[in-house]
Amino acid sequence: MISSDNRRYAYQNAQLIEVICQLRFPTILSIDTREPADFQETIRAAFPRYQCQVEQLPAANGARPQTVNNHTFLSDDGSCKLSLTKDFIALSTMRYSHWEDFAARLDEPLGQFIQIYRPACFDRIGLRYVNAFSREKLSLTGRRWNDLLQPCYLGVLDEDEIDEASVVKCSVDIERRLDSRAALKLHAGPGFVQRSIRSGNQIQQVQEKEVRFIFDQDVYSGAKIKVAAVAETLEMLHGHADSVFSDAITTVLHDAMEPVCL
């Protein structure tokens, strides 16, 4: 447990593979029926590459499947992606450094979205951090997972007499309230990471050979959120996510990620 001193850290050897912030709002049909040209002009400097993906929604109660337009805006290096549909706006990155930088990247497009589309409120705001701890990259080869994670996230892997290689599947999935405004969905357990590899004009998914420990947490507020309260809500969610992560790791893992106190 690292959070007892109430300090925040950035990690020079962080194990994050993706961070996503999604804000859901009551359906705005105009986003699905015409291209968001006005919105693009306001964010094109930071997200110059555009593509529209037509996604099929699962059919319900025998109804015909429906489609939705997912307008995607990419940073020049492709590391940050802004997604806009008739139901949500989301920012994701595979190169997260610290919260203030991520919040600053979200601030301008979210402000422009609010100004152009005038959502009545937000129905759900979620902040998701996906860590994939690699013992190889952390120079911890040979250490057991119970040296790195707290027992409540390990299941049988917390037992020293259990051969880790013999465990085909073991995961902990949690859903719980954090306070009156925030809740948590969390998946923890060993698994493989898939990487996107570009070969010419084709992108292939290649699975890594090393077993990593996946720590995937989604901290969210599901109550009706006023537009004016978005910034406060995001700060609150980040605080919860930081506490959950800090309480889950051991000093061994904390030190191996090379912490820098903020």
mmCIF file of C-alpha atoms in Angstrom:
data_model
loop_
_atom_site.group_PDB
_atom_site.id
_atom_site.type_symbol
_atom_site.label_atom_id
_atom_site.label_comp_id
_atom_site.label_asym_id
_atom_site.label_seq_id
_atom_site.Cartn_x
_atom_site.Cartn_y
_atom_site.Cartn_z
ATOM 1 C CA MET A 1 0.000 0.000 0.000
ATOM 2 C CA ILE A 2 1.614 3.233 -1.171
ATOM 3 C CA SER A 3 -1.008 5.885 -0.448
ATOM 4 C CA SER A 4 -0.560 6.232 3.321
ATOM 5 C CA ASP A 5 1.640 9.319 2.958
ATOM 6 C CA ASN A 6 -0.963 11.029 0.713
ATOM 7 C CA ARG A 7 1.615 11.835 -1.962
ATOM 8 C CA ARG A 8 1.105 11.514 -5.719
ATOM 9 C CA TYR A 9 3.618 9.919 -8.031
ATOM 10 C CA ALA A 10 4.460 9.747 -11.707
ATOM 11 C CA TYR A 11 6.274 6.602 -12.850
ATOM 12 C CA GLN A 12 9.214 6.673 -15.242
ATOM 13 C CA ASN A 13 8.651 2.974 -15.963
ATOM 14 C CA ALA A 14 4.846 3.075 -15.980
ATOM 15 C CA GLN A 15 2.969 -0.015 -17.120
ATOM 16 C CA LEU A 16 -0.097 1.719 -18.555
ATOM 17 C CA ILE A 17 -1.135 0.496 -21.995
ATOM 18 C CA GLU A 18 -4.199 2.749 -22.360
ATOM 19 C CA VAL A 19 -6.104 5.515 -20.573
ATOM 20 C CA ILE A 20 -9.645 6.413 -21.621
ATOM 21 C CA CYS A 21 -12.034 9.122 -20.526
ATOM 22 C CA GLN A 22 -15.598 8.761 -21.820
ATOM 23 C CA LEU A 23 -18.496 11.159 -21.275
ATOM 24 C CA ARG A 24 -21.960 9.901 -22.227
ATOM 25 C CA PHE A 25 -24.809 12.328 -22.909
ATOM 26 C CA PRO A 26 -28.467 12.164 -24.017
ATOM 27 C CA THR A 27 -28.550 11.274 -27.718
ATOM 28 C CA ILE A 28 -27.827 14.114 -30.162
ATOM 29 C CA LEU A 29 -29.065 12.849 -33.530
ATOM 30 C CA SER A 30 -27.356 15.534 -35.614
ATOM 31 C CA ILE A 31 -23.954 13.991 -34.789
ATOM 32 C CA ASP A 32 -25.021 10.777 -36.519
ATOM 33 C CA THR A 33 -26.721 12.325 -39.541
ATOM 34 C CA ARG A 34 -24.066 14.758 -40.782
ATOM 35 C CA GLU A 35 -20.309 15.160 -40.640
ATOM 36 C CA PRO A 36 -19.048 17.195 -37.658
ATOM 37 C CA ALA A 37 -17.173 19.694 -39.841
ATOM 38 C CA ASP A 38 -17.582 22.668 -37.478
ATOM 39 C CA PHE A 39 -16.302 20.604 -34.572
ATOM 40 C CA GLN A 40 -13.335 19.334 -36.587
ATOM 41 C CA GLU A 41 -12.208 22.856 -37.438
ATOM 42 C CA THR A 42 -11.875 23.712 -33.748
ATOM 43 C CA ILE A 43 -9.668 20.705 -32.917
ATOM 44 C CA ARG A 44 -7.838 20.053 -36.196
ATOM 45 C CA ALA A 45 -4.530 21.474 -34.992
ATOM 46 C CA ALA A 46 -4.283 18.870 -32.212
ATOM 47 C CA PHE A 47 -6.158 16.074 -34.028
ATOM 48 C CA PRO A 48 -5.437 16.501 -37.759
ATOM 49 C CA ARG A 49 -6.374 13.004 -38.960
ATOM 50 C CA TYR A 50 -10.043 12.050 -39.369
ATOM 51 C CA GLN A 51 -11.890 8.844 -40.128
ATOM 52 C CA CYS A 52 -15.452 7.673 -39.686
ATOM 53 C CA GLN A 53 -16.115 4.118 -38.582
ATOM 54 C CA VAL A 54 -19.614 2.706 -39.046
ATOM 55 C CA GLU A 55 -20.220 0.390 -36.100
ATOM 56 C CA GLN A 56 -23.036 -2.124 -35.787
ATOM 57 C CA LEU A 57 -24.943 -2.173 -32.522
ATOM 58 C CA PRO A 58 -26.167 -5.496 -31.129
ATOM 59 C CA ALA A 59 -29.792 -6.275 -31.967
ATOM 60 C CA ALA A 60 -32.275 -6.436 -29.087
ATOM 61 C CA ASN A 61 -35.566 -8.334 -28.813
ATOM 62 C CA GLY A 62 -35.495 -9.467 -32.427
ATOM 63 C CA ALA A 63 -35.151 -5.950 -33.833
ATOM 64 C CA ARG A 64 -32.992 -5.234 -36.860
ATOM 65 C CA PRO A 65 -29.356 -4.356 -36.059
ATOM 66 C CA GLN A 66 -28.636 -0.636 -36.109
ATOM 67 C CA THR A 67 -25.476 1.233 -36.990
ATOM 68 C CA VAL A 68 -23.843 4.270 -35.476
ATOM 69 C CA ASN A 69 -21.210 6.621 -36.919
ATOM 70 C CA ASN A 70 -18.086 6.862 -34.770
ATOM 71 C CA HIS A 71 -16.222 10.017 -35.825
ATOM 72 C CA THR A 72 -12.568 9.529 -34.913
ATOM 73 C CA PHE A 73 -9.941 12.274 -34.742
ATOM 74 C CA LEU A 74 -6.291 11.242 -34.304
ATOM 75 C CA SER A 75 -3.223 13.145 -33.215
ATOM 76 C CA ASP A 76 -0.465 13.349 -35.823
ATOM 77 C CA ASP A 77 1.524 10.492 -34.252
ATOM 78 C CA GLY A 78 -1.609 8.416 -33.645
ATOM 79 C CA SER A 79 -1.040 8.129 -29.894
ATOM 80 C CA CYS A 80 -4.186 10.085 -28.937
ATOM 81 C CA LYS A 81 -7.666 9.422 -30.270
ATOM 82 C CA LEU A 82 -10.795 11.509 -29.847
ATOM 83 C CA SER A 83 -14.066 9.685 -30.581
ATOM 84 C CA LEU A 84 -17.469 11.294 -31.094
ATOM 85 C CA THR A 85 -20.801 9.528 -31.561
ATOM 86 C CA LYS A 86 -24.401 10.575 -31.025
ATOM 87 C CA ASP A 87 -24.151 9.239 -27.459
ATOM 88 C CA PHE A 88 -20.632 9.928 -26.189
ATOM 89 C CA ILE A 89 -17.343 11.756 -26.565
ATOM 90 C CA ALA A 90 -14.124 10.039 -25.469
ATOM 91 C CA LEU A 91 -10.396 10.655 -25.359
ATOM 92 C CA SER A 92 -7.940 7.753 -25.266
ATOM 93 C CA THR A 93 -4.162 7.599 -25.274
ATOM 94 C CA MET A 94 -1.451 4.966 -25.241
ATOM 95 C CA ARG A 95 1.150 7.505 -24.072
ATOM 96 C CA TYR A 96 -0.103 8.750 -20.736
ATOM 97 C CA SER A 97 2.403 10.744 -18.688
ATOM 98 C CA HIS A 98 0.383 12.330 -15.873
ATOM 99 C CA TRP A 99 -3.143 13.496 -15.117
ATOM 100 C CA GLU A 100 -2.614 17.206 -15.728
ATOM 101 C CA ASP A 101 -1.330 16.580 -19.257
ATOM 102 C CA PHE A 102 -4.224 14.241 -20.089
ATOM 103 C CA ALA A 103 -6.800 16.674 -18.654
ATOM 104 C CA ALA A 104 -5.297 19.512 -20.705
ATOM 105 C CA ARG A 105 -5.615 17.431 -23.907
ATOM 106 C CA LEU A 106 -9.275 16.809 -23.111
ATOM 107 C CA ASP A 107 -10.123 20.366 -22.086
ATOM 108 C CA GLU A 108 -10.191 22.082 -25.504
ATOM 109 C CA PRO A 109 -12.151 19.469 -27.507
ATOM 110 C CA LEU A 110 -14.617 18.957 -24.667
ATOM 111 C CA GLY A 111 -15.154 22.705 -24.374
ATOM 112 C CA GLN A 112 -15.717 22.994 -28.126
ATOM 113 C CA PHE A 113 -18.120 20.046 -28.069
ATOM 114 C CA ILE A 114 -20.168 21.680 -25.311
ATOM 115 C CA GLN A 115 -20.234 25.004 -27.145
ATOM 116 C CA ILE A 116 -21.282 23.528 -30.523
ATOM 117 C CA TYR A 117 -23.671 20.747 -29.475
ATOM 118 C CA ARG A 118 -24.958 22.128 -26.137
ATOM 119 C CA PRO A 119 -25.628 18.825 -24.320
ATOM 120 C CA ALA A 120 -28.316 19.118 -21.671
ATOM 121 C CA CYS A 121 -26.198 17.133 -19.194
ATOM 122 C CA PHE A 122 -23.982 14.060 -19.001
ATOM 123 C CA ASP A 123 -25.420 10.695 -18.014
ATOM 124 C CA ARG A 124 -22.113 8.985 -17.216
ATOM 125 C CA ILE A 125 -18.507 10.078 -16.912
ATOM 126 C CA GLY A 126 -15.883 7.345 -16.733
ATOM 127 C CA LEU A 127 -12.118 7.315 -16.329
ATOM 128 C CA ARG A 128 -10.427 4.032 -17.215
ATOM 129 C CA TYR A 129 -6.811 3.056 -16.571
ATOM 130 C CA VAL A 130 -5.506 -0.185 -18.086
ATOM 131 C CA ASN A 131 -2.200 -1.377 -16.630
ATOM 132 C CA ALA A 132 -0.382 -4.500 -17.844
ATOM 133 C CA PHE A 133 2.494 -5.224 -15.471
ATOM 134 C CA SER A 134 5.454 -6.896 -17.175
ATOM 135 C CA ARG A 135 7.929 -8.567 -14.840
ATOM 136 C CA GLU A 136 10.430 -8.645 -17.701
ATOM 137 C CA LYS A 137 10.242 -4.890 -18.364
ATOM 138 C CA LEU A 138 10.321 -4.140 -14.632
ATOM 139 C CA SER A 139 13.432 -6.312 -14.083
ATOM 140 C CA LEU A 140 11.400 -8.486 -11.733
ATOM 141 C CA THR A 141 11.722 -11.811 -13.549
ATOM 142 C CA GLY A 142 11.372 -14.615 -11.023
ATOM 143 C CA ARG A 143 9.241 -12.630 -8.585
ATOM 144 C CA ARG A 144 5.767 -13.936 -7.830
ATOM 145 C CA TRP A 145 2.670 -11.832 -8.435
ATOM 146 C CA ASN A 146 2.010 -11.767 -4.689
ATOM 147 C CA ASP A 147 5.262 -9.856 -4.311
ATOM 148 C CA LEU A 148 3.801 -7.111 -6.512
ATOM 149 C CA LEU A 149 0.045 -6.964 -5.859
ATOM 150 C CA GLN A 150 -2.064 -6.989 -2.714
ATOM 151 C CA PRO A 151 -3.748 -10.324 -1.823
ATOM 152 C CA CYS A 152 -7.331 -9.204 -2.524
ATOM 153 C CA TYR A 153 -6.563 -8.929 -6.278
ATOM 154 C CA LEU A 154 -4.813 -12.299 -6.658
ATOM 155 C CA GLY A 155 -7.176 -15.146 -5.746
ATOM 156 C CA VAL A 156 -5.270 -18.455 -5.567
ATOM 157 C CA LEU A 157 -2.151 -16.744 -6.900
ATOM 158 C CA ASP A 158 -1.619 -15.368 -3.406
ATOM 159 C CA GLU A 159 -0.796 -18.893 -2.199
ATOM 160 C CA ASP A 160 2.958 -19.515 -2.245
ATOM 161 C CA GLU A 161 2.495 -23.261 -2.708
ATOM 162 C CA ILE A 162 0.560 -22.705 -5.963
ATOM 163 C CA ASP A 163 2.644 -23.077 -9.124
ATOM 164 C CA GLU A 164 1.763 -19.981 -11.161
ATOM 165 C CA ALA A 165 2.442 -21.781 -14.444
ATOM 166 C CA SER A 166 -0.201 -24.393 -13.559
ATOM 167 C CA VAL A 167 -2.978 -21.794 -13.238
ATOM 168 C CA VAL A 168 -4.808 -21.622 -16.562
ATOM 169 C CA LYS A 169 -7.171 -18.838 -15.519
ATOM 170 C CA CYS A 170 -7.522 -16.725 -12.399
ATOM 171 C CA SER A 171 -9.081 -13.292 -12.226
ATOM 172 C CA VAL A 172 -10.799 -10.998 -9.769
ATOM 173 C CA ASP A 173 -13.708 -8.876 -11.008
ATOM 174 C CA ILE A 174 -15.102 -6.212 -8.711
ATOM 175 C CA GLU A 175 -17.994 -3.782 -8.898
ATOM 176 C CA ARG A 176 -18.529 -1.525 -5.915
ATOM 177 C CA ARG A 177 -19.522 1.935 -4.773
ATOM 178 C CA LEU A 178 -16.677 4.214 -3.759
ATOM 179 C CA ASP A 179 -18.844 6.997 -2.341
ATOM 180 C CA SER A 180 -22.212 8.618 -3.026
ATOM 181 C CA ARG A 181 -21.090 9.837 -6.474
ATOM 182 C CA ALA A 182 -18.523 7.318 -7.725
ATOM 183 C CA ALA A 183 -18.338 3.595 -8.426
ATOM 184 C CA LEU A 184 -15.680 1.147 -9.612
ATOM 185 C CA LYS A 185 -15.537 -1.701 -12.114
ATOM 186 C CA LEU A 186 -12.238 -3.546 -11.911
ATOM 187 C CA HIS A 187 -10.673 -6.580 -13.571
ATOM 188 C CA ALA A 188 -7.414 -8.000 -12.232
ATOM 189 C CA GLY A 189 -5.551 -11.107 -13.297
ATOM 190 C CA PRO A 190 -2.847 -12.591 -15.545
ATOM 191 C CA GLY A 191 -3.282 -12.300 -19.286
ATOM 192 C CA PHE A 192 -1.677 -11.559 -22.627
ATOM 193 C CA VAL A 193 -1.426 -8.171 -24.335
ATOM 194 C CA GLN A 194 -2.108 -7.752 -28.032
ATOM 195 C CA ARG A 195 -0.134 -5.168 -29.975
ATOM 196 C CA SER A 196 -1.071 -3.492 -33.255
ATOM 197 C CA ILE A 197 1.748 -3.982 -35.773
ATOM 198 C CA ARG A 198 1.707 -2.097 -39.071
ATOM 199 C CA SER A 199 2.906 -3.976 -42.145
ATOM 200 C CA GLY A 200 2.654 -1.733 -45.203
ATOM 201 C CA ASN A 201 -0.949 -0.571 -45.309
ATOM 202 C CA GLN A 202 -2.154 -3.431 -43.108
ATOM 203 C CA ILE A 203 -2.428 -3.442 -39.311
ATOM 204 C CA GLN A 204 -2.121 -6.826 -37.618
ATOM 205 C CA GLN A 205 -2.859 -7.799 -34.021
ATOM 206 C CA VAL A 206 0.059 -9.702 -32.528
ATOM 207 C CA GLN A 207 -0.145 -11.308 -29.099
ATOM 208 C CA GLU A 208 2.853 -10.936 -26.790
ATOM 209 C CA LYS A 209 4.378 -14.140 -25.428
ATOM 210 C CA GLU A 210 4.898 -12.883 -21.891
ATOM 211 C CA VAL A 211 2.127 -13.305 -19.328
ATOM 212 C CA ARG A 212 1.406 -9.931 -17.758
ATOM 213 C CA PHE A 213 -0.810 -8.980 -14.855
ATOM 214 C CA ILE A 214 -3.738 -6.917 -16.139
ATOM 215 C CA PHE A 215 -5.111 -4.289 -13.753
ATOM 216 C CA ASP A 216 -8.023 -2.638 -15.547
ATOM 217 C CA GLN A 217 -10.009 -0.134 -13.527
ATOM 218 C CA ASP A 218 -12.974 1.968 -14.638
ATOM 219 C CA VAL A 219 -13.951 4.622 -12.112
ATOM 220 C CA TYR A 220 -17.185 6.360 -13.034
ATOM 221 C CA SER A 221 -20.083 8.535 -11.995
ATOM 222 C CA GLY A 222 -23.434 7.297 -13.265
ATOM 223 C CA ALA A 223 -25.647 10.050 -11.909
ATOM 224 C CA LYS A 224 -26.937 12.977 -13.958
ATOM 225 C CA ILE A 225 -24.043 15.432 -14.144
ATOM 226 C CA LYS A 226 -24.504 19.084 -14.975
ATOM 227 C CA VAL A 227 -22.232 20.540 -17.644
ATOM 228 C CA ALA A 228 -20.813 23.005 -15.132
ATOM 229 C CA ALA A 229 -19.804 20.123 -12.834
ATOM 230 C CA VAL A 230 -17.746 18.133 -15.375
ATOM 231 C CA ALA A 231 -14.316 19.410 -14.317
ATOM 232 C CA GLU A 232 -15.022 18.793 -10.635
ATOM 233 C CA THR A 233 -16.337 15.304 -11.403
ATOM 234 C CA LEU A 234 -13.251 14.386 -13.427
ATOM 235 C CA GLU A 235 -10.939 15.541 -10.643
ATOM 236 C CA MET A 236 -12.933 13.469 -8.159
ATOM 237 C CA LEU A 237 -12.769 10.364 -10.371
ATOM 238 C CA HIS A 238 -9.043 10.774 -10.886
ATOM 239 C CA GLY A 239 -8.536 10.992 -7.129
ATOM 240 C CA HIS A 240 -10.415 7.727 -6.636
ATOM 241 C CA ALA A 241 -8.506 5.990 -9.455
ATOM 242 C CA ASP A 242 -5.200 7.105 -7.968
ATOM 243 C CA SER A 243 -6.163 5.768 -4.534
ATOM 244 C CA VAL A 244 -7.370 2.405 -5.872
ATOM 245 C CA PHE A 245 -4.123 1.914 -7.795
ATOM 246 C CA SER A 246 -1.887 3.000 -4.919
ATOM 247 C CA ASP A 247 -3.656 0.682 -2.478
ATOM 248 C CA ALA A 248 -3.350 -2.278 -4.882
ATOM 249 C CA ILE A 249 0.422 -2.315 -5.436
ATOM 250 C CA THR A 250 3.238 -3.302 -3.102
ATOM 251 C CA THR A 251 6.398 -1.361 -2.354
ATOM 252 C CA VAL A 252 8.311 -3.765 -4.613
ATOM 253 C CA LEU A 253 6.172 -2.870 -7.638
ATOM 254 C CA HIS A 254 6.073 0.809 -6.728
ATOM 255 C CA ASP A 255 9.879 1.024 -6.599
ATOM 256 C CA ALA A 256 10.332 -1.024 -9.801
ATOM 257 C CA MET A 257 8.208 1.513 -11.729
ATOM 258 C CA GLU A 258 10.687 4.261 -10.717
ATOM 259 C CA PRO A 259 8.402 6.753 -8.949
ATOM 260 C CA VAL A 260 8.854 10.497 -9.048
ATOM 261 C CA CYS A 261 6.959 12.412 -6.372
ATOM 262 C CA LEU A 262 4.714 15.161 -7.794
#
